[in-house]
Amino acid sequence: MIKLDFEHRQAGHCESGVTRNLLHYHKFSISEPMAFGIGAGLFFSYLPFLKMQHAPTTSFRVWPGQVFDRATKELGVKTAIHTFRNPKDSMDKLNEILEQGFPVGLQVGTYHLPFFPPEYRMHYNMHNMIAYGHDNGTYFISDTLMENLVEITYEDLMRVRFAKGAFAPQGRMYYPTFVPENIDIKPAIIKGIRKTAYNMVGIPFPLIGAKGIRYLAGRMRKWEKKLGPEKASYYLGQVLRMEEEVGTAGAGFRFIFGAFLEEASTVLNQPWLKEISVEMGENANKWREFSYLGSRNCKKRGKPDQSYDFLADILLEVANREEKIFRKLAKIK
Amino acid sequence: MEENSNPVYKDQRYGQSRELLYSYDENGQYKKDVGFHGEPDRIILQQAWDHFNDRIEDARRRVIAGKVSPIVYYMEKFLADPLNLSMMAGISIWKVKWHSRPGVFKRLSEKTLKKYADAFNISIEQLKKVE
């Protein structure tokens, strides 16, 4: 029986929330947007050849695990990361680490999570949560999506940690082992911004970043003719679901990133970042407008101002805005 | 205007769990609020579940008509596609597609059936028929 004194705090995004909560336990407090920004969590990619739930994959987040890895690396925090082949080994290791007094972050699949809201139970293997204690086959879990602390049984935890399918977690667990005192977060912030800017405008590949948004806009114009109204609206719904659903806190993380820029401008004492955070906020609201009109389209109230052409125009505008924002951010010193 | 913000509702208008949501208001302030999602988010989730339920119902009808094997029905019920299922059951995707023929399914060995049953978390008897 062990139950660590762990403070649960809800977060907009599972992984930056986990990073923030784990670091907070080790007496180092940053806000959730800060953890998200330093970990360079903002992203966009549209992968039409990779189908997820019968529609092309649109992703607003980076590879699972990257936010935690980058944030801790930039801050100089020492961490341990394990993956396993054998489910039993992974549970033994988890018990061992918990008994040493470290809360542990876990990557899990959401389909079999018993406490998850039923409407979100799809095959999605990139969810993160924290185990902070166990007692006789019951594990105490802090899931940043949920308002309260939850519990899970040994069998269920083993199943979700070894969920199969794309991005299988393979029992991945991670935790900070050593947090230095007096961390200087300024260089970490600059590196995080630079990395995000590179991800959004620097990668020479057409499906990623601002170019990816433009590509999606181009494809969207052809959907109705190519796929028929039914399927086209489902494809659109998939994009919106990735943008607004579980743990993006709205508009595909753009709100969190804007809050991060606002905070960064005070920490770094660079007022121009504040102006960019305002631009980011307007850009995020544009994304919200896109999802609002798009959802009207999904409900089959086909008006001219909700057609795919109109939505694609909004996306183009968003892409132009983001390109401008991140070209400016790439010059940060 | 509603479509320009990220509305957070305090009453249980849509959804079942309260989440933390960020927003940016007209005064240029970032805010975070705990509450329920707004209507647009509800519509797109509902659309997905309608789509899944349609597919499950369609698969059930085709199994009863003898067009496909019960594997297809359970695959749809599990919200998986052949690629996903092949990863979960440890059977190659071509074989998964091949096994969706009723004639082929009847000749499958116990060992293969067990693999599918484990992936779906049901017994072999259940796997052989649809409810």
XYZ file of C-alpha atoms in Angstrom:
464
model
C 0.000 0.000 0.000
C 1.403 3.340 -0.993
C -0.313 6.601 -1.758
C 1.844 9.623 -2.517
C 0.772 13.093 -1.556
C -0.038 14.191 -5.077
C -1.814 17.375 -6.103
C -4.164 16.772 -9.014
C -4.812 19.617 -11.386
C -6.947 19.485 -14.503
C -5.309 20.467 -17.764
C -6.273 21.245 -21.332
C -3.868 18.786 -22.935
C -3.055 15.423 -21.393
C 0.673 15.404 -21.975
C 1.588 18.959 -21.006
C -0.686 18.552 -17.991
C 1.150 15.392 -16.972
C 4.503 17.133 -17.436
C 3.376 20.072 -15.351
C 1.937 17.902 -12.567
C 5.004 15.660 -12.377
C 7.379 18.630 -12.199
C 5.134 20.285 -9.632
C 5.464 17.223 -7.406
C 9.242 17.719 -7.499
C 8.836 21.306 -6.283
C 9.300 22.980 -9.632
C 6.228 24.936 -10.708
C 5.495 26.106 -14.221
C 2.098 26.683 -15.774
C 0.590 24.202 -18.221
C 0.959 26.501 -21.281
C 4.621 26.933 -20.302
C 5.201 23.172 -20.279
C 3.386 22.928 -23.602
C 5.421 25.709 -25.209
C 8.813 24.538 -24.002
C 7.954 21.035 -25.177
C 7.047 22.471 -28.625
C 3.682 20.729 -28.682
C 2.042 22.758 -31.454
C 1.884 21.052 -34.813
C -0.187 20.405 -37.873
C -0.124 17.507 -40.273
C -2.614 16.068 -42.725
C -1.936 12.499 -43.809
C -4.492 11.365 -46.408
C -2.820 7.975 -46.927
C -3.138 7.033 -43.246
C -6.769 6.273 -42.428
C -8.028 6.549 -38.882
C -11.604 5.483 -38.222
C -12.268 5.403 -41.978
C -11.112 8.975 -42.648
C -7.739 10.638 -43.310
C -5.667 11.493 -40.258
C -5.345 15.113 -39.279
C -3.066 15.728 -36.358
C -2.670 18.853 -34.288
C -0.126 17.367 -31.925
C 3.418 16.099 -32.084
C 4.521 12.497 -31.691
C 3.393 11.033 -28.329
C 5.978 11.526 -25.608
C 7.730 14.440 -27.277
C 6.297 17.191 -25.104
C 7.569 15.524 -21.945
C 10.911 14.544 -23.473
C 11.663 17.967 -24.905
C 10.428 19.972 -21.936
C 12.468 18.003 -19.414
C 15.547 17.981 -21.630
C 15.484 21.734 -22.178
C 14.979 22.359 -18.466
C 17.868 20.082 -17.499
C 15.646 17.636 -15.623
C 16.888 14.050 -15.504
C 14.275 11.467 -16.445
C 13.836 7.738 -16.823
C 11.761 6.191 -19.613
C 10.892 2.510 -19.937
C 9.028 0.406 -22.452
C 8.320 -3.289 -22.044
C 7.617 -6.473 -23.945
C 6.101 -8.379 -21.077
C 3.004 -6.840 -19.395
C 3.806 -8.429 -16.044
C 7.311 -6.926 -15.930
C 5.872 -3.504 -16.598
C 3.486 -3.737 -13.638
C 6.270 -4.971 -11.313
C 8.450 -2.078 -12.400
C 5.596 0.365 -11.835
C 5.109 -0.907 -8.266
C 8.836 -0.672 -7.617
C 9.058 2.953 -8.794
C 5.936 3.964 -6.867
C 7.394 2.477 -3.700
C 10.532 4.538 -4.202
C 8.263 7.586 -3.982
C 8.023 8.763 -7.583
C 4.684 9.384 -9.304
C 4.856 7.835 -12.778
C 3.495 9.056 -16.113
C 1.914 6.353 -18.272
C 0.997 6.253 -21.953
C -2.265 4.358 -22.416
C -4.932 3.496 -24.984
C -8.329 5.020 -24.301
C -10.633 2.279 -25.593
C -10.629 0.147 -22.429
C -10.256 2.926 -19.861
C -13.204 2.312 -17.505
C -13.458 5.808 -16.039
C -13.320 7.566 -19.395
C -16.509 9.221 -20.694
C -18.117 6.621 -23.006
C -18.441 9.060 -25.889
C -14.635 9.359 -26.116
C -13.918 5.626 -26.052
C -12.270 5.138 -29.411
C -8.985 3.514 -30.327
C -6.607 6.283 -29.437
C -3.282 5.185 -28.008
C -1.712 8.529 -27.225
C -3.390 9.383 -23.953
C -1.287 10.136 -20.872
C -2.024 9.883 -17.173
C -0.208 9.616 -13.853
C -0.169 6.747 -11.345
C 0.580 7.986 -7.832
C -0.081 4.969 -5.645
C -1.401 1.429 -5.380
C -3.124 -0.697 -2.804
C -3.734 -4.406 -3.168
C -4.436 -4.461 -6.920
C -6.043 -1.033 -7.103
C -4.100 1.817 -8.636
C -4.658 5.493 -7.882
C -4.674 7.547 -11.044
C -4.615 11.251 -11.781
C -5.972 11.837 -15.290
C -5.719 15.481 -16.330
C -8.837 15.205 -18.489
C -10.962 14.258 -15.479
C -12.052 16.642 -12.797
C -11.354 14.270 -9.900
C -8.884 11.581 -8.997
C -9.823 8.091 -10.156
C -8.965 4.454 -9.488
C -8.335 1.506 -11.782
C -7.852 -2.226 -11.227
C -4.682 -4.177 -11.965
C -6.165 -6.022 -14.975
C -7.639 -2.896 -16.550
C -4.425 -0.957 -16.124
C -2.430 -3.751 -17.705
C -4.816 -3.866 -20.659
C -4.759 -0.134 -21.367
C -0.983 0.025 -21.020
C -0.643 -2.710 -23.622
C -3.329 -1.535 -26.008
C -2.526 -2.681 -29.540
C -2.825 -0.866 -32.827
C -1.217 2.258 -34.271
C 1.152 4.037 -31.847
C 0.908 1.137 -29.378
C 2.143 2.358 -25.983
C 3.955 -0.896 -25.059
C 3.667 -0.052 -21.371
C 5.594 3.180 -21.792
C 6.253 4.837 -18.436
C 8.267 7.923 -17.620
C 9.140 10.021 -14.595
C 11.618 12.714 -13.561
C 14.342 11.329 -11.319
C 16.240 14.496 -10.512
C 15.116 18.118 -10.734
C 17.920 20.670 -10.242
C 17.344 23.755 -8.129
C 17.270 27.244 -9.670
C 16.346 26.303 -13.203
C 16.682 29.149 -15.716
C 13.696 28.778 -18.028
C 14.606 31.595 -20.444
C 16.841 29.610 -22.849
C 14.344 26.747 -22.709
C 11.515 29.061 -23.794
C 13.542 30.411 -26.715
C 14.442 26.913 -27.858
C 10.834 25.795 -27.578
C 9.583 28.691 -29.701
C 12.285 28.104 -32.288
C 11.471 24.408 -32.523
C 7.736 25.113 -32.897
C 8.437 27.660 -35.634
C 10.621 25.120 -37.412
C 7.871 22.499 -37.181
C 5.270 24.850 -38.618
C 7.167 26.577 -41.450
C 10.617 25.005 -41.712
C 10.049 21.367 -42.628
C 10.379 20.944 -46.414
C 7.442 18.567 -46.810
C 4.050 19.596 -48.193
C 1.773 17.848 -45.669
C 3.196 19.385 -42.503
C 2.785 22.783 -40.881
C 1.278 25.811 -42.645
C 1.739 24.072 -45.995
C -0.269 21.159 -44.683
C -3.171 23.457 -43.852
C -3.129 24.794 -47.415
C -2.985 21.280 -48.799
C -5.993 20.299 -46.688
C -7.876 23.356 -47.964
C -7.187 22.286 -51.549
C -8.366 18.752 -50.893
C -11.458 19.960 -49.075
C -12.767 21.731 -52.186
C -12.840 18.424 -54.070
C -14.374 16.283 -51.329
C -18.023 16.740 -52.206
C -17.552 15.969 -55.891
C -15.208 13.077 -55.269
C -16.799 11.318 -52.300
C -20.457 12.357 -52.252
C -22.097 14.509 -49.571
C -22.297 11.784 -46.893
C -18.642 10.830 -46.856
C -17.418 14.368 -47.387
C -19.235 15.525 -44.280
C -17.765 12.611 -42.315
C -14.260 13.562 -43.490
C -14.898 17.128 -42.390
C -16.167 15.849 -39.042
C -12.942 13.914 -38.566
C -10.858 17.068 -39.036
C -13.039 18.927 -36.545
C -12.944 16.079 -34.056
C -9.168 16.087 -34.081
C -9.247 19.848 -33.638
C -11.756 20.126 -30.802
C -12.179 16.760 -29.156
C -10.428 15.187 -26.169
C -7.765 17.336 -24.635
C -6.955 20.049 -27.108
C -8.603 22.753 -24.989
C -10.092 24.146 -28.178
C -8.848 25.146 -31.628
C -6.122 22.531 -31.883
C -3.929 23.879 -29.031
C -3.807 27.402 -30.492
C -5.304 28.878 -27.327
C -2.728 27.191 -25.094
C 0.108 28.303 -27.348
C -1.158 31.906 -27.308
C -1.282 31.849 -23.515
C 2.286 30.536 -23.562
C 3.468 33.399 -25.786
C 1.810 35.911 -23.487
C 3.594 34.424 -20.491
C 6.871 34.184 -22.392
C 6.792 37.881 -23.238
C 6.739 38.759 -19.528
C 9.419 36.239 -18.564
C 11.779 37.159 -21.409
C 10.874 40.845 -21.252
C 10.296 41.008 -25.008
C 7.122 43.049 -25.668
C 6.852 42.020 -29.351
C 5.903 38.509 -28.209
C 2.835 40.007 -26.582
C 1.721 41.415 -29.945
C 2.195 37.998 -31.511
C 0.158 36.403 -28.746
C -2.694 38.757 -29.681
C -2.367 37.646 -33.314
C -2.344 34.049 -32.144
C -5.533 34.608 -30.160
C -7.298 36.048 -33.204
C -5.993 33.162 -35.269
C -7.335 30.696 -32.675
C -10.734 32.361 -32.821
C -10.631 31.943 -36.597
C -10.091 28.219 -36.051
C -13.107 28.217 -33.724
C -15.164 29.931 -36.410
C -14.066 27.226 -38.826
C -15.207 24.483 -36.467
C -18.471 26.271 -35.695
C -19.428 26.629 -39.369
C -18.039 23.180 -40.136
C -20.221 21.573 -37.479
C -23.246 23.313 -39.026
C -22.255 21.675 -42.284
C -21.995 18.298 -40.537
C -25.532 18.738 -39.264
C -26.637 18.988 -42.921
C -27.929 22.512 -42.846
C -26.352 23.198 -46.223
C -26.271 26.945 -46.593
C -23.955 28.713 -49.039
C -21.851 30.169 -46.247
C -21.133 26.679 -44.912
C -20.022 25.089 -48.170
C -16.658 23.368 -48.478
C -15.334 26.210 -50.635
C -16.154 28.701 -47.930
C -14.552 26.550 -45.234
C -11.469 26.051 -47.388
C -11.178 29.832 -47.725
C -11.145 30.135 -43.940
C -8.415 27.494 -43.778
C -6.332 29.378 -46.344
C -6.619 32.523 -44.300
C -5.598 30.634 -41.170
C -2.613 29.145 -43.020
C -1.476 32.612 -44.155
C -1.801 33.983 -40.649
C 0.126 31.104 -39.100
C 2.867 31.328 -41.696
C 3.286 35.014 -40.901
C 3.285 34.402 -37.139
C 5.826 31.604 -37.209
C 8.146 33.347 -39.690
C 8.344 36.145 -37.136
C 8.782 33.741 -34.227
C 11.621 31.912 -35.993
C 13.739 35.075 -35.637
C 13.587 35.033 -31.830
C 16.861 35.665 -30.007
C -20.735 36.285 -31.023
C -20.804 32.629 -30.217
C -18.897 31.375 -33.209
C -15.951 33.614 -32.364
C -15.220 32.241 -28.927
C -14.770 28.957 -27.189
C -17.916 28.852 -25.084
C -17.730 27.026 -21.780
C -21.036 26.039 -20.232
C -21.580 25.759 -16.538
C -24.712 23.635 -16.745
C -24.774 20.202 -18.237
C -25.976 21.198 -21.631
C -23.845 18.823 -23.648
C -21.483 16.052 -22.667
C -20.959 14.274 -19.401
C -17.625 15.404 -18.046
C -16.335 18.822 -17.155
C -13.111 19.674 -18.922
C -10.633 22.489 -18.770
C -11.023 24.742 -21.794
C -8.984 27.733 -22.873
C -10.373 30.722 -24.717
C -9.458 34.186 -25.953
C -12.010 36.935 -25.422
C -12.598 40.247 -27.190
C -10.636 42.162 -24.541
C -7.483 40.305 -25.522
C -7.340 38.092 -22.456
C -6.589 34.384 -22.381
C -8.883 32.606 -19.985
C -9.247 29.082 -18.750
C -12.489 27.685 -17.496
C -13.754 24.345 -16.321
C -17.047 23.400 -17.913
C -18.875 21.475 -20.595
C -18.214 21.618 -24.303
C -20.402 23.730 -26.561
C -22.820 22.600 -29.228
C -20.424 22.328 -32.224
C -18.272 19.827 -30.369
C -21.364 17.821 -29.543
C -22.526 17.679 -33.154
C -19.250 16.323 -34.466
C -19.029 13.654 -31.746
C -22.626 12.629 -32.412
C -21.852 12.406 -36.110
C -19.004 9.998 -35.435
C -21.148 7.736 -33.258
C -24.005 7.767 -35.773
C -21.492 6.744 -38.418
C -20.141 3.885 -36.284
C -23.625 2.645 -35.395
C -24.649 2.681 -39.052
C -21.620 0.631 -39.966
C -22.274 -1.883 -37.157
C -25.899 -2.288 -38.203
C -24.900 -2.696 -41.847
C -22.297 -5.319 -40.953
C -24.851 -7.213 -38.848
C -27.272 -7.363 -41.756
C -24.602 -8.609 -44.126
C -23.517 -11.350 -41.699
C -27.099 -12.557 -41.310
C -27.519 -12.514 -45.087
C -24.429 -14.736 -45.333
C -22.334 -12.250 -47.304
C -19.510 -11.851 -44.787
C -18.212 -13.674 -41.721
C -18.958 -12.597 -38.120
C -15.421 -11.231 -37.868
C -16.556 -8.202 -39.857
C -19.398 -7.542 -37.436
C -17.184 -7.734 -34.362
C -14.537 -5.644 -36.071
C -17.054 -2.854 -36.670
C -18.449 -3.238 -33.174
C -14.925 -2.831 -31.855
C -14.539 0.370 -33.928
C -11.581 -1.181 -35.720
C -10.594 -1.481 -39.359
C -8.710 -4.436 -40.910
C -5.315 -2.827 -40.280
C -6.161 -2.106 -36.672
C -7.568 -5.579 -36.149
C -4.536 -7.229 -37.709
C -2.303 -5.416 -35.208
C -4.575 -6.325 -32.299
C -4.967 -10.006 -33.156
C -1.460 -10.537 -34.523
C -2.713 -11.797 -37.897
C -1.593 -10.270 -41.185
C -3.998 -7.841 -42.820
C -4.405 -9.990 -45.957
C -5.442 -12.931 -43.834
C -7.904 -10.763 -41.903
C -9.512 -9.770 -45.192
C -9.473 -13.379 -46.421
C -11.128 -14.569 -43.186
C -14.036 -12.185 -43.721
C -15.473 -14.664 -46.259
C -18.052 -16.922 -44.609
C -16.761 -20.095 -46.301
C -13.192 -19.448 -45.202
C -14.321 -18.549 -41.701
C -16.037 -21.942 -41.258
C -12.795 -23.802 -41.883
C -10.672 -21.727 -39.473
C -8.723 -23.598 -36.790
C -9.406 -23.201 -33.079
C -6.045 -21.478 -32.696
C -6.880 -18.717 -35.155
C -10.378 -18.296 -33.720
C -8.837 -17.941 -30.275
C -6.642 -15.111 -31.525
C -9.676 -13.213 -32.789
C -11.709 -13.971 -29.664
C -8.903 -12.670 -27.436
C -8.592 -9.501 -29.487
C -12.339 -8.855 -29.127
C -12.335 -10.013 -25.499
C -15.177 -12.545 -26.073
C -15.473 -16.351 -26.143
C -15.131 -18.482 -29.301
C -18.826 -19.490 -29.152
C -19.823 -15.819 -29.177
C -17.490 -15.159 -32.094
C -19.259 -17.719 -34.264
C -22.611 -15.932 -34.229
C -23.978 -12.400 -34.075
C -26.638 -11.373 -31.604
